[in-house]
Coordinates of C-alpha atoms in Angstrom, one line a residue:
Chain A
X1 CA -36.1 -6.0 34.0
X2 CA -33.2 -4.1 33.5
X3 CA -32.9 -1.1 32.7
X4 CA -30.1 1.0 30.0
X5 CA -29.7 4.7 30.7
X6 CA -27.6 6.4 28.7
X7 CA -26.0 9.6 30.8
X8 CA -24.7 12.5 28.8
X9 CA -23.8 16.2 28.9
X10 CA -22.7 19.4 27.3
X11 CA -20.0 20.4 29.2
X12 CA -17.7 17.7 28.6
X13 CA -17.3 13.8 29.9
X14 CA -14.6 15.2 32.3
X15 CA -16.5 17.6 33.5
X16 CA -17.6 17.2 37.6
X17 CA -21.6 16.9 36.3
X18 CA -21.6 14.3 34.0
X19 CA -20.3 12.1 37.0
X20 CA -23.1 13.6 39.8
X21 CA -25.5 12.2 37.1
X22 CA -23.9 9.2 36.7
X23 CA -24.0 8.9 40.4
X24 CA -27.1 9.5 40.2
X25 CA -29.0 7.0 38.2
X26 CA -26.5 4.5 38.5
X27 CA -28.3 2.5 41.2
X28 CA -31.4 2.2 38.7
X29 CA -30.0 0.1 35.7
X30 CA -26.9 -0.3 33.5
X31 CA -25.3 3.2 32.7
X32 CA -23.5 4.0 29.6
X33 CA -22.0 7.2 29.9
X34 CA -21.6 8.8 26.0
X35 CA -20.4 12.5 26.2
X36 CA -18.3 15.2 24.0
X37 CA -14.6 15.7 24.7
X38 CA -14.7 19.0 25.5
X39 CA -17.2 21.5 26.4
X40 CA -19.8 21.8 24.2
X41 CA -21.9 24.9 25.7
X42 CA -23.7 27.3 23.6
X43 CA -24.1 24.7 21.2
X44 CA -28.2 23.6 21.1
X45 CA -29.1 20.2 19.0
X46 CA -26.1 20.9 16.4
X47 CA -25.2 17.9 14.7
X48 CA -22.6 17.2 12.4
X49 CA -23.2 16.4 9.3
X50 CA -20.2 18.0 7.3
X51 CA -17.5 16.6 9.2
X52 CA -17.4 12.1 10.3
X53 CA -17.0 11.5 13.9
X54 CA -14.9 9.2 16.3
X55 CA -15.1 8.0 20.0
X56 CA -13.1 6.4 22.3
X57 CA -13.6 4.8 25.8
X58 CA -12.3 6.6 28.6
X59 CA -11.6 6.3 32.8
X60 CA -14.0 8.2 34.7
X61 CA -11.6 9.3 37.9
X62 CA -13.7 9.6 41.2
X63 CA -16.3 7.4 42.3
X64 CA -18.4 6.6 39.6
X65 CA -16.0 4.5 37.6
X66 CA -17.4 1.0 39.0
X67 CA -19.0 -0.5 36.5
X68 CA -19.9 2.2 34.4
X69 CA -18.2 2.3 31.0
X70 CA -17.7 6.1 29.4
X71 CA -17.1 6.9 26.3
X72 CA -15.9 10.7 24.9
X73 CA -17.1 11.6 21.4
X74 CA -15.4 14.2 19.3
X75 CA -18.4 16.1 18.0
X76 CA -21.5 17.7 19.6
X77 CA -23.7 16.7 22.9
X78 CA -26.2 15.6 19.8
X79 CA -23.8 13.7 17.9
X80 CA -22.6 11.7 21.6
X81 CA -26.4 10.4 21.8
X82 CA -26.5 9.5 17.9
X83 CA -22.8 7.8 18.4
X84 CA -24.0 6.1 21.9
X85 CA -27.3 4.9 20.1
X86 CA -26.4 3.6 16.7
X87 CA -22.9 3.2 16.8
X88 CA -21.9 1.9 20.9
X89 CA -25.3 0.8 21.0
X90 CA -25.8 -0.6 17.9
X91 CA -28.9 0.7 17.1
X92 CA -30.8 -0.7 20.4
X93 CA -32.7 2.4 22.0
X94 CA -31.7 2.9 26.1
X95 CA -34.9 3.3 28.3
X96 CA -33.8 6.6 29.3
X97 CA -31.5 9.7 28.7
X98 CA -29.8 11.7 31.3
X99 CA -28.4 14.9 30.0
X100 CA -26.1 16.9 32.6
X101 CA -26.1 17.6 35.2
X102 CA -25.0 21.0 33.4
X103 CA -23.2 23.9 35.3
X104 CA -25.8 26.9 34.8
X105 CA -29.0 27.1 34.6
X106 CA -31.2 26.5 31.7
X107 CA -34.1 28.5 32.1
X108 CA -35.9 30.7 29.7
X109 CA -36.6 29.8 26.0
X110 CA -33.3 32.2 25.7
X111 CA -31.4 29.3 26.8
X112 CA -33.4 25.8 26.2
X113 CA -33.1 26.6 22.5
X114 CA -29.4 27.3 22.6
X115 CA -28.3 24.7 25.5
X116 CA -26.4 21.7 24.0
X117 CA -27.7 20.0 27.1
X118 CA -31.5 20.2 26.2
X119 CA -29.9 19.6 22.6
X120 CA -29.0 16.3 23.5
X121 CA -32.2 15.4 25.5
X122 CA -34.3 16.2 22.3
X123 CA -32.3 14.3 20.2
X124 CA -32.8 11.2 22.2
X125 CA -36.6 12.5 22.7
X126 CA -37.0 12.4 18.9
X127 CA -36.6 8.6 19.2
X128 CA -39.1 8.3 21.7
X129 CA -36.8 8.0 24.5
X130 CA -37.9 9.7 27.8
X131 CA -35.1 12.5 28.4
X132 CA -34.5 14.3 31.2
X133 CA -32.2 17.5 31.3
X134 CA -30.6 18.8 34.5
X135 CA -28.6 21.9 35.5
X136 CA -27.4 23.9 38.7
X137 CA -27.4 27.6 38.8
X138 CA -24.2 28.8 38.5
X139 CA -23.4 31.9 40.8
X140 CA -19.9 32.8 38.6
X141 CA -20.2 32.5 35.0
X142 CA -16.0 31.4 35.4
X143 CA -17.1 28.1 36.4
X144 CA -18.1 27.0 33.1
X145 CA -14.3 26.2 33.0
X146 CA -14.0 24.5 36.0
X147 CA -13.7 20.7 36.0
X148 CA -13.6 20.2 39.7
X149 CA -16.5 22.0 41.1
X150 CA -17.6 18.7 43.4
X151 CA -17.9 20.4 46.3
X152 CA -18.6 24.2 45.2
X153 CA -22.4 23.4 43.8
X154 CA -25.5 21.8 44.8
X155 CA -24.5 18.5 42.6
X156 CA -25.4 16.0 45.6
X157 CA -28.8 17.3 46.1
X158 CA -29.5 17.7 41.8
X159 CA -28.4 13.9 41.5
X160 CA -30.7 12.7 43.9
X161 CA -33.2 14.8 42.2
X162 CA -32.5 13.6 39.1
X163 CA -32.5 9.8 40.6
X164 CA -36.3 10.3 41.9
X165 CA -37.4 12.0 38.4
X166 CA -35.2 9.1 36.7
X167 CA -36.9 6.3 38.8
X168 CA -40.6 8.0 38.1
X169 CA -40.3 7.9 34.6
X170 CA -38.6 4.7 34.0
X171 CA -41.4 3.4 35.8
X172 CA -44.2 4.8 34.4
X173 CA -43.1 6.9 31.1
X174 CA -43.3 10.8 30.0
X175 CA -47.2 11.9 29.9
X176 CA -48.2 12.2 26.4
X177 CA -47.2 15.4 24.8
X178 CA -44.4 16.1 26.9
X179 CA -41.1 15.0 25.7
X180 CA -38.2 16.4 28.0
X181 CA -38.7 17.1 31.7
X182 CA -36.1 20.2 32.3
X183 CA -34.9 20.0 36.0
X184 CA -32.9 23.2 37.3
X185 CA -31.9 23.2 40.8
X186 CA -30.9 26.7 43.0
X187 CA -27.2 27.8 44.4
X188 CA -27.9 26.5 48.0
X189 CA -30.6 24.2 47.6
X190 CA -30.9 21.5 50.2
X191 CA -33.0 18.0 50.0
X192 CA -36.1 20.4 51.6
X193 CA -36.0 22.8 48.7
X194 CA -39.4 22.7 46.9
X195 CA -40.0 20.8 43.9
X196 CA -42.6 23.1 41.4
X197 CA -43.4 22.7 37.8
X198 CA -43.5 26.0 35.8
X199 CA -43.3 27.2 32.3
X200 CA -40.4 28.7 30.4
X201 CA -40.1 32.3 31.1
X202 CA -39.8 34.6 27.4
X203 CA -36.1 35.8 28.6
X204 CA -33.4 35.6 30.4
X205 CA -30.5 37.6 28.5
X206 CA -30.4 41.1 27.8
X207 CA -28.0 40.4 24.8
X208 CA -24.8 42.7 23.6
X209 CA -21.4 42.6 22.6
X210 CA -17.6 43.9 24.3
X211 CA -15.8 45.2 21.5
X212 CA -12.3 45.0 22.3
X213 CA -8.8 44.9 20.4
X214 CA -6.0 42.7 19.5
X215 CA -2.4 43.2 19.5
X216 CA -2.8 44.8 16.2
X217 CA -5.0 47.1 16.6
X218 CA -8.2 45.3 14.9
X219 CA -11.5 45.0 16.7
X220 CA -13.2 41.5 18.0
X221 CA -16.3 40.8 19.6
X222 CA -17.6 39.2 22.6
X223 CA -21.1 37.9 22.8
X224 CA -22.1 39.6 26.1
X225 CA -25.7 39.6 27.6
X226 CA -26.5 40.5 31.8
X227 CA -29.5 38.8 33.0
X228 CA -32.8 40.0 33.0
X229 CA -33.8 38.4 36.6
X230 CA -37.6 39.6 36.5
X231 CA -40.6 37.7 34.8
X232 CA -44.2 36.7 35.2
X233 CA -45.6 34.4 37.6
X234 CA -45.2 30.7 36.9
X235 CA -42.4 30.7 35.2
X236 CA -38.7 29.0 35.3
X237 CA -37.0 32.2 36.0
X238 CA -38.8 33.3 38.4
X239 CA -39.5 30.3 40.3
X240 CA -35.6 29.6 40.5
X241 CA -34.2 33.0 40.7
X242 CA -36.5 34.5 43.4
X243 CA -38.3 31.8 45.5
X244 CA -35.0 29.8 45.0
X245 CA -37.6 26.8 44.0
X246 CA -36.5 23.5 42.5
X247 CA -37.4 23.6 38.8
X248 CA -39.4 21.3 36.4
X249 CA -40.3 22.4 33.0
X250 CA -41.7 19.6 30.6
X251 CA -41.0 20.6 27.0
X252 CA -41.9 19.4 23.6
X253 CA -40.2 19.2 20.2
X254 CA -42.9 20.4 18.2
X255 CA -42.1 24.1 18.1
X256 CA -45.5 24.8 15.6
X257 CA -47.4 28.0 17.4
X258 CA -50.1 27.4 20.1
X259 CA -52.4 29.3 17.9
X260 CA -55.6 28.3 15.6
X261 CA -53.4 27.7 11.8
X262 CA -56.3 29.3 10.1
X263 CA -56.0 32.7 12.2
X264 CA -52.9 33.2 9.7
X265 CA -54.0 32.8 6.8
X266 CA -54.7 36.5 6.3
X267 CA -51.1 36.5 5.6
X268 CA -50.8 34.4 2.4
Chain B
X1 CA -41.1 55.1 6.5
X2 CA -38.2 53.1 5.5
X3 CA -37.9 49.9 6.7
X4 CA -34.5 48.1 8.2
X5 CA -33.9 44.6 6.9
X6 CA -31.5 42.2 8.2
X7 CA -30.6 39.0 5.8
X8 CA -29.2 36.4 7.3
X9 CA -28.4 32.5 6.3
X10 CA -26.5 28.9 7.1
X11 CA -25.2 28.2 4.1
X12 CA -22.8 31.0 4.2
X13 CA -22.4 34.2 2.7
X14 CA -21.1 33.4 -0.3
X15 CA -24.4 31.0 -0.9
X16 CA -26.5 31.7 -3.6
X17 CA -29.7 31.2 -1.7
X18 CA -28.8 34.5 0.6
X19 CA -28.5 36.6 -2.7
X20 CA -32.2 35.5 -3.8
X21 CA -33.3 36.1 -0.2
X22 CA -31.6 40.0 -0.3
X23 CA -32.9 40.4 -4.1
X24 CA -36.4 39.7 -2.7
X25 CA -36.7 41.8 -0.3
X26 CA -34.3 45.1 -1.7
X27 CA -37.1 46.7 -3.1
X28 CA -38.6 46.6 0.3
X29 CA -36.4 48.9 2.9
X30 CA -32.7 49.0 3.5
X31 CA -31.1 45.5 2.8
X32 CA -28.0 44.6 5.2
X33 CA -26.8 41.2 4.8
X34 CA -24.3 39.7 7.8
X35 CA -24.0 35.9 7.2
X36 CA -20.9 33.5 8.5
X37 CA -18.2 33.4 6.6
X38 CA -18.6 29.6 5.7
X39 CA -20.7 26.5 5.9
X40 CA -22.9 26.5 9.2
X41 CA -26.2 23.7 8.4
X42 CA -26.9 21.6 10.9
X43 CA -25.4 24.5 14.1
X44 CA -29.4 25.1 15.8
X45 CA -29.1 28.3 17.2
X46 CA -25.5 27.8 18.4
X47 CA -24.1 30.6 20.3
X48 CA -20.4 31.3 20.6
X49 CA -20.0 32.3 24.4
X50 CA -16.1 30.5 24.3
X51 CA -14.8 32.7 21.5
X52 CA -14.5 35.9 20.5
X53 CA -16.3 36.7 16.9
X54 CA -15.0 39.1 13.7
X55 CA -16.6 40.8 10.9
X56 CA -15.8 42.2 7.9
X57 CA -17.1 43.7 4.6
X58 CA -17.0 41.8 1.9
X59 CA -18.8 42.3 -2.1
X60 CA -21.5 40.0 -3.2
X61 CA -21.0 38.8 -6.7
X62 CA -24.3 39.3 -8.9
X63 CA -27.0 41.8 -9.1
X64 CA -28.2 42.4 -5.7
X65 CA -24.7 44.0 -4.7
X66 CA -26.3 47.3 -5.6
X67 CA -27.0 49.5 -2.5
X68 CA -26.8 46.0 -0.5
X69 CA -23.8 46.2 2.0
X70 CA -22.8 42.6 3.0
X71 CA -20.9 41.7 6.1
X72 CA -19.6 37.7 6.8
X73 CA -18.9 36.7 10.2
X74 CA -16.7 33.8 12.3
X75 CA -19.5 32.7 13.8
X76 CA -23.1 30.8 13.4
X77 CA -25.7 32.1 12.0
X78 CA -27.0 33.0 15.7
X79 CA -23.7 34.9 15.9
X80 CA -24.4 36.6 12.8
X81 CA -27.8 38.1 13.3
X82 CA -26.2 39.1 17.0
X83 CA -23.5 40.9 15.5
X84 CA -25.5 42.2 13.1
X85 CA -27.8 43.8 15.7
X86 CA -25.2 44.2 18.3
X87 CA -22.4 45.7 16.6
X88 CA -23.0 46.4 12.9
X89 CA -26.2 48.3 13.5
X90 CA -25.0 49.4 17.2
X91 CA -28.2 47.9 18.8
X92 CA -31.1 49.3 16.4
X93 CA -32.9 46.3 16.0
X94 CA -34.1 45.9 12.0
X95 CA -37.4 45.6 11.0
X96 CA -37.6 42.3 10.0
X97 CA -35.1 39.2 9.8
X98 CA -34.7 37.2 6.6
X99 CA -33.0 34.0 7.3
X100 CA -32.2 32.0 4.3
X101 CA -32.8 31.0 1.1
X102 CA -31.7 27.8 2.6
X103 CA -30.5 24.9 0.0
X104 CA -32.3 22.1 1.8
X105 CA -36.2 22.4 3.8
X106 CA -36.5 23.0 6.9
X107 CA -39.6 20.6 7.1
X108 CA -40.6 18.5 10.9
X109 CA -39.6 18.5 14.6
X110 CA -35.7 17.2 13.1
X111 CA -34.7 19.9 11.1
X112 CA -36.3 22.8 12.7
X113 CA -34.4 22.0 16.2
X114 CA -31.2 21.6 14.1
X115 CA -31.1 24.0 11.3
X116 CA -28.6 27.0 11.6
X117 CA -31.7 29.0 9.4
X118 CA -34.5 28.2 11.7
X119 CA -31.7 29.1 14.5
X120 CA -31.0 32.5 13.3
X121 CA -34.5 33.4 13.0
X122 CA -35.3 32.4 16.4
X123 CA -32.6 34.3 17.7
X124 CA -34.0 37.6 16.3
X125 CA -37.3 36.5 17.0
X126 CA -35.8 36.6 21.3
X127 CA -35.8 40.2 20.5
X128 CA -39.0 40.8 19.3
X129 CA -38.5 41.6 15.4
X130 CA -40.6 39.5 13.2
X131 CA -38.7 36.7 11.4
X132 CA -39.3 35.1 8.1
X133 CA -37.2 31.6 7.5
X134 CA -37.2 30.4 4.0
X135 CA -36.0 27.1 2.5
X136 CA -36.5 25.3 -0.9
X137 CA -36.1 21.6 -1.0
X138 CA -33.0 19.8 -2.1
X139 CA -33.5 16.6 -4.2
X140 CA -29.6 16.0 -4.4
X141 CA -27.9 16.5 -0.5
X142 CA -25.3 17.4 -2.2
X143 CA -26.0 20.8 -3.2
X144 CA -25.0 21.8 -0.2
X145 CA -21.2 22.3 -1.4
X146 CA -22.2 24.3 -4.2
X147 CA -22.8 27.9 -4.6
X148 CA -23.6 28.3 -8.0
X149 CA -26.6 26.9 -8.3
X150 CA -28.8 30.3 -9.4
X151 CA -29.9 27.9 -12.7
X152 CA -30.8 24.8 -10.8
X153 CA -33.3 25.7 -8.3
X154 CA -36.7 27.3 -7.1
X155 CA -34.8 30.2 -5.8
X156 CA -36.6 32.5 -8.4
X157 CA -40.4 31.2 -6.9
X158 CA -38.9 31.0 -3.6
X159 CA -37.3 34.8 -3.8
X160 CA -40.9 36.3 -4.7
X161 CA -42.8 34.1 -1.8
X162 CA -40.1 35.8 0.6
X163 CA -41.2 38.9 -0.8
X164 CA -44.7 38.9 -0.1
X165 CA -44.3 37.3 3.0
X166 CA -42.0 40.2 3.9
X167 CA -44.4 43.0 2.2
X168 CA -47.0 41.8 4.6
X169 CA -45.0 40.9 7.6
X170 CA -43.6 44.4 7.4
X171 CA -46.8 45.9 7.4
X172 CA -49.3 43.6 9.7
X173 CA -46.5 42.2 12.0
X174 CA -46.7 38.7 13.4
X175 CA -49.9 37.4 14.8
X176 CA -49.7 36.6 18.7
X177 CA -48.0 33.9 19.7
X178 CA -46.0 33.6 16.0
X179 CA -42.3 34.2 16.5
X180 CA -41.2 33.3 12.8
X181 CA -42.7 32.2 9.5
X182 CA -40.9 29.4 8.3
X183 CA -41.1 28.7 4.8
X184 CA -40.3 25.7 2.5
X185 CA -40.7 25.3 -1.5
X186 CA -40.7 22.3 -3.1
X187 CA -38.7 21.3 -6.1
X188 CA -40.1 22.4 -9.5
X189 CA -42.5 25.3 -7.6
X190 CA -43.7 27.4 -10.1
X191 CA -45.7 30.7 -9.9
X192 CA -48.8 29.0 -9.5
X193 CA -47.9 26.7 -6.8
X194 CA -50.2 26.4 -3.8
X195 CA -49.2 28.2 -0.6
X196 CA -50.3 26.0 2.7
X197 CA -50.3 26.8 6.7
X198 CA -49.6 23.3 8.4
X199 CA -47.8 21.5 11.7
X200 CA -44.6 20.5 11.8
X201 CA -44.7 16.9 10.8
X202 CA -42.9 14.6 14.1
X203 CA -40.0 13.3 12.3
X204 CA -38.0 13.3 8.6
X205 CA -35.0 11.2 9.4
X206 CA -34.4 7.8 10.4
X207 CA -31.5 8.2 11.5
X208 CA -28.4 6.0 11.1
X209 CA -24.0 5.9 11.4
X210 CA -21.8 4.6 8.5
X211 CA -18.9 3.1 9.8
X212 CA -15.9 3.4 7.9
X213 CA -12.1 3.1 8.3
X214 CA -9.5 5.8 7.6
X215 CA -6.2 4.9 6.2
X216 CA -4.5 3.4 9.2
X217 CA -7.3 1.1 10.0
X218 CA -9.5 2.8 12.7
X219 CA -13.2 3.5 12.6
X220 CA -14.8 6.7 12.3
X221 CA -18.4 7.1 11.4
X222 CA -20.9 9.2 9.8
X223 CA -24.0 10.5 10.7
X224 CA -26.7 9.4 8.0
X225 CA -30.4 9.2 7.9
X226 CA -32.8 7.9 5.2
X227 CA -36.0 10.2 4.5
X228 CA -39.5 9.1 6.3
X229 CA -41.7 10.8 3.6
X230 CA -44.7 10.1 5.2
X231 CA -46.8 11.8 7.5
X232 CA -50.1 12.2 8.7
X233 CA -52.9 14.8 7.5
X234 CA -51.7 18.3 7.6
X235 CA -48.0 18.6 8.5
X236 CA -45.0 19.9 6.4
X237 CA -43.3 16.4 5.4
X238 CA -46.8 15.6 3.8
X239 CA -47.6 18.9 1.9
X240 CA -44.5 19.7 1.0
X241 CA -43.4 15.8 -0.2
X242 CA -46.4 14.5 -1.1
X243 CA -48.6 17.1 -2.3
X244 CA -45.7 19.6 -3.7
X245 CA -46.8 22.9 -2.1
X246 CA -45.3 25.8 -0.5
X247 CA -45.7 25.0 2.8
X248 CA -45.7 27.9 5.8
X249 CA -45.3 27.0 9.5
X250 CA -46.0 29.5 12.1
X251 CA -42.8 28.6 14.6
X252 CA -43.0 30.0 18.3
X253 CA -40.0 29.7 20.6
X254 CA -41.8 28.3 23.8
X255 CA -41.5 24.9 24.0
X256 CA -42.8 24.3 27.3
X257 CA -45.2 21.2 26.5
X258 CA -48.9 22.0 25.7
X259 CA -50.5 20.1 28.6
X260 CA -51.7 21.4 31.7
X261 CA -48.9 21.6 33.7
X262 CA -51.2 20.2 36.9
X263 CA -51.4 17.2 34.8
X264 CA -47.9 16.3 35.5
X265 CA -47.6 16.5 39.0
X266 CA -47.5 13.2 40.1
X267 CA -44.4 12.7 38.6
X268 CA -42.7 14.9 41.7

């Protein structure tokens, strides 16, 4: 049988990621590559529902050209999987959904719930479609802007990470209940870096804003935020920022508390 | 003591839904309302991190402008409640976060992941301050364009249900493990209306793209999606559609799957 992944990402279909994951999976089935035009990070599952859409197909440089067919889309990472589904797809569901291979990490609820890369990977999850996120930890913030980045990060070893999640669950599915596997991978990891599976930590940002000035005198604001390295045991930011682990976080759509409903009634 | 409370919306400042949400809760503490400037359903909790965000003063029409100062924002609604925090009330964090009234509810998996209200709320939940989301349902999608709708919909019932909730949100907190209250009122609500805890339903939308051609012959599409009104036993979509209550989710920002993690080990 043969397989249809569809490949996408946050930070742009020209960004140095989106073809590591391509890479990647590309030896497992068909890949249909279906990404925004420009970066899209910060942006979470947004969707676009005020404004129509278009895509276009486009030349992957580097190696991954060969017989993968990309496409850019001129809305969100969540509007590229809608577009690559119903309208490139024409409605026919891909067995899989790469999302990434992002620069930064997304660890942390702080960031899962902002990242347009775990965006995408739950839109295609709310169709049933086994999604799988990936990021690198970026060392310098700056390289968010940075389309050639190849050989700066740990892209060869996340895309052969991503290949042996991608092959695993192709073959035999998500476990029930979970409905994204979240990979982030450490600055310097090599193919002997541990593999563990941890929760999201609460925090990652200790948010604030630069106030600064413009030529005319009149204030603006720059959302700011250092990072709060510290947090419990078994969880994403710790096992990435201090044991430098290889991280796997499954997560789920349904955001409803993991407590008893009636303990809250008190409150109607 | 007198309580800080930060109002907050998607629909925009200008909406008529944010006035019934500050008129609710005015009699409560301090209102201080910081909204974006325009039209933001549909953002998640987008975060700007590639530009730079204003504010500025600005009067709300009608009768809550009374001891209610009212600030509208470039940004998301994400953006909003961090400059809200960050700069307009120079990192005091409020008491409690309002988000809404939304024209449209915030009902299943789809919408919550998606919807700049439930966005906003989750981003002051990150800090800790008890969030409230409130939505009342929307029988014509359309609504969304207009902001005088004061006549047309629940926002009276729904104004007095944020009330309480606030009253006793302010004074109990959040239970453990409950990051926001997110609130929906059906169309037609009236005093007497039932008020239900359930589970977010799995999906609303079954989602779809019109393809359509601009004036010089090439396709663009919209993103469209027929309602799924039915659900099993005890979610949202159910009580809310079907059985025309006021339904109350208890949201938590964790979305690392409810399994044990061990369980998913041989997928490394």
């Amino acid at each position: 049988m043969m397989y249809r992944i569809l490949v996408t990402n946050d930070d742009g279909i020209f960004a140095s990621g989106i073809k590591a994951a391509a890479e990647g999976v590309k030896g497992l089935g068909e890949v249909i590559v279906v990404a925004p035009a420009g970066q899209k990070s910060g942006v979470g599952r947004s969707i676009s529902v005020f404004e129509p859409l278009r895509y276009a197909q486009v030349n992957l440089n580097g190696t991954c050209q060969d017989g993968v067919k990309a496409f850019s889309v001129t809305g969100t990472p969540t509007d590229s999987v809608i577009i690559g589904i119903f309208a490139i797809m024409k409605g026919e569901l891909p067995d899989l959904v790469v999302s990434g291979i992002n620069v930064g990490e997304n660890i942390s609820t702080d960031t899962v719930t902002t990242s347009g890369t775990i965006g995408a990977a739950l839109e295609a999850a709310s169709y049933g479609i086994p999604s799988i996120a990936a990021s690198i930890q970026a060392v310098d913030q700056g390289d968010k802007f940075d389309f050639h980045l190849e050989d700066k990060h740990s892209f060869k070893v996340a895309s052969k990470v991503v290949k042996r999640f991608a092959s695993k669950v192709l073959e035999k599915g998500l476990p029930e209940g979970v409905d994204v596997l979240n990979i982030n991978v450490p600055a310097g990891a090599t193919e002997d870096t541990e593999v563990v599976i941890v929760r999201l930590a609460r925090k990652i940002f200790r948010t604030s804003v630069q106030e600064r000035f413009d030529p005319r005198g009149r204030p603006y604001y720059w959302i700011d935020g250092d990072l709060v390295c510290h947090d419990a045991e078994g969880t994403d930011v710790q096992a990435l920022y201090q044991d430098k682990k290889i991280t796997v976080t499954p997560l789920t759509l349904d955001s409803t508390s993991k407590i008893d409903l009636n303990g809250i009634r008190c409150l109607i």
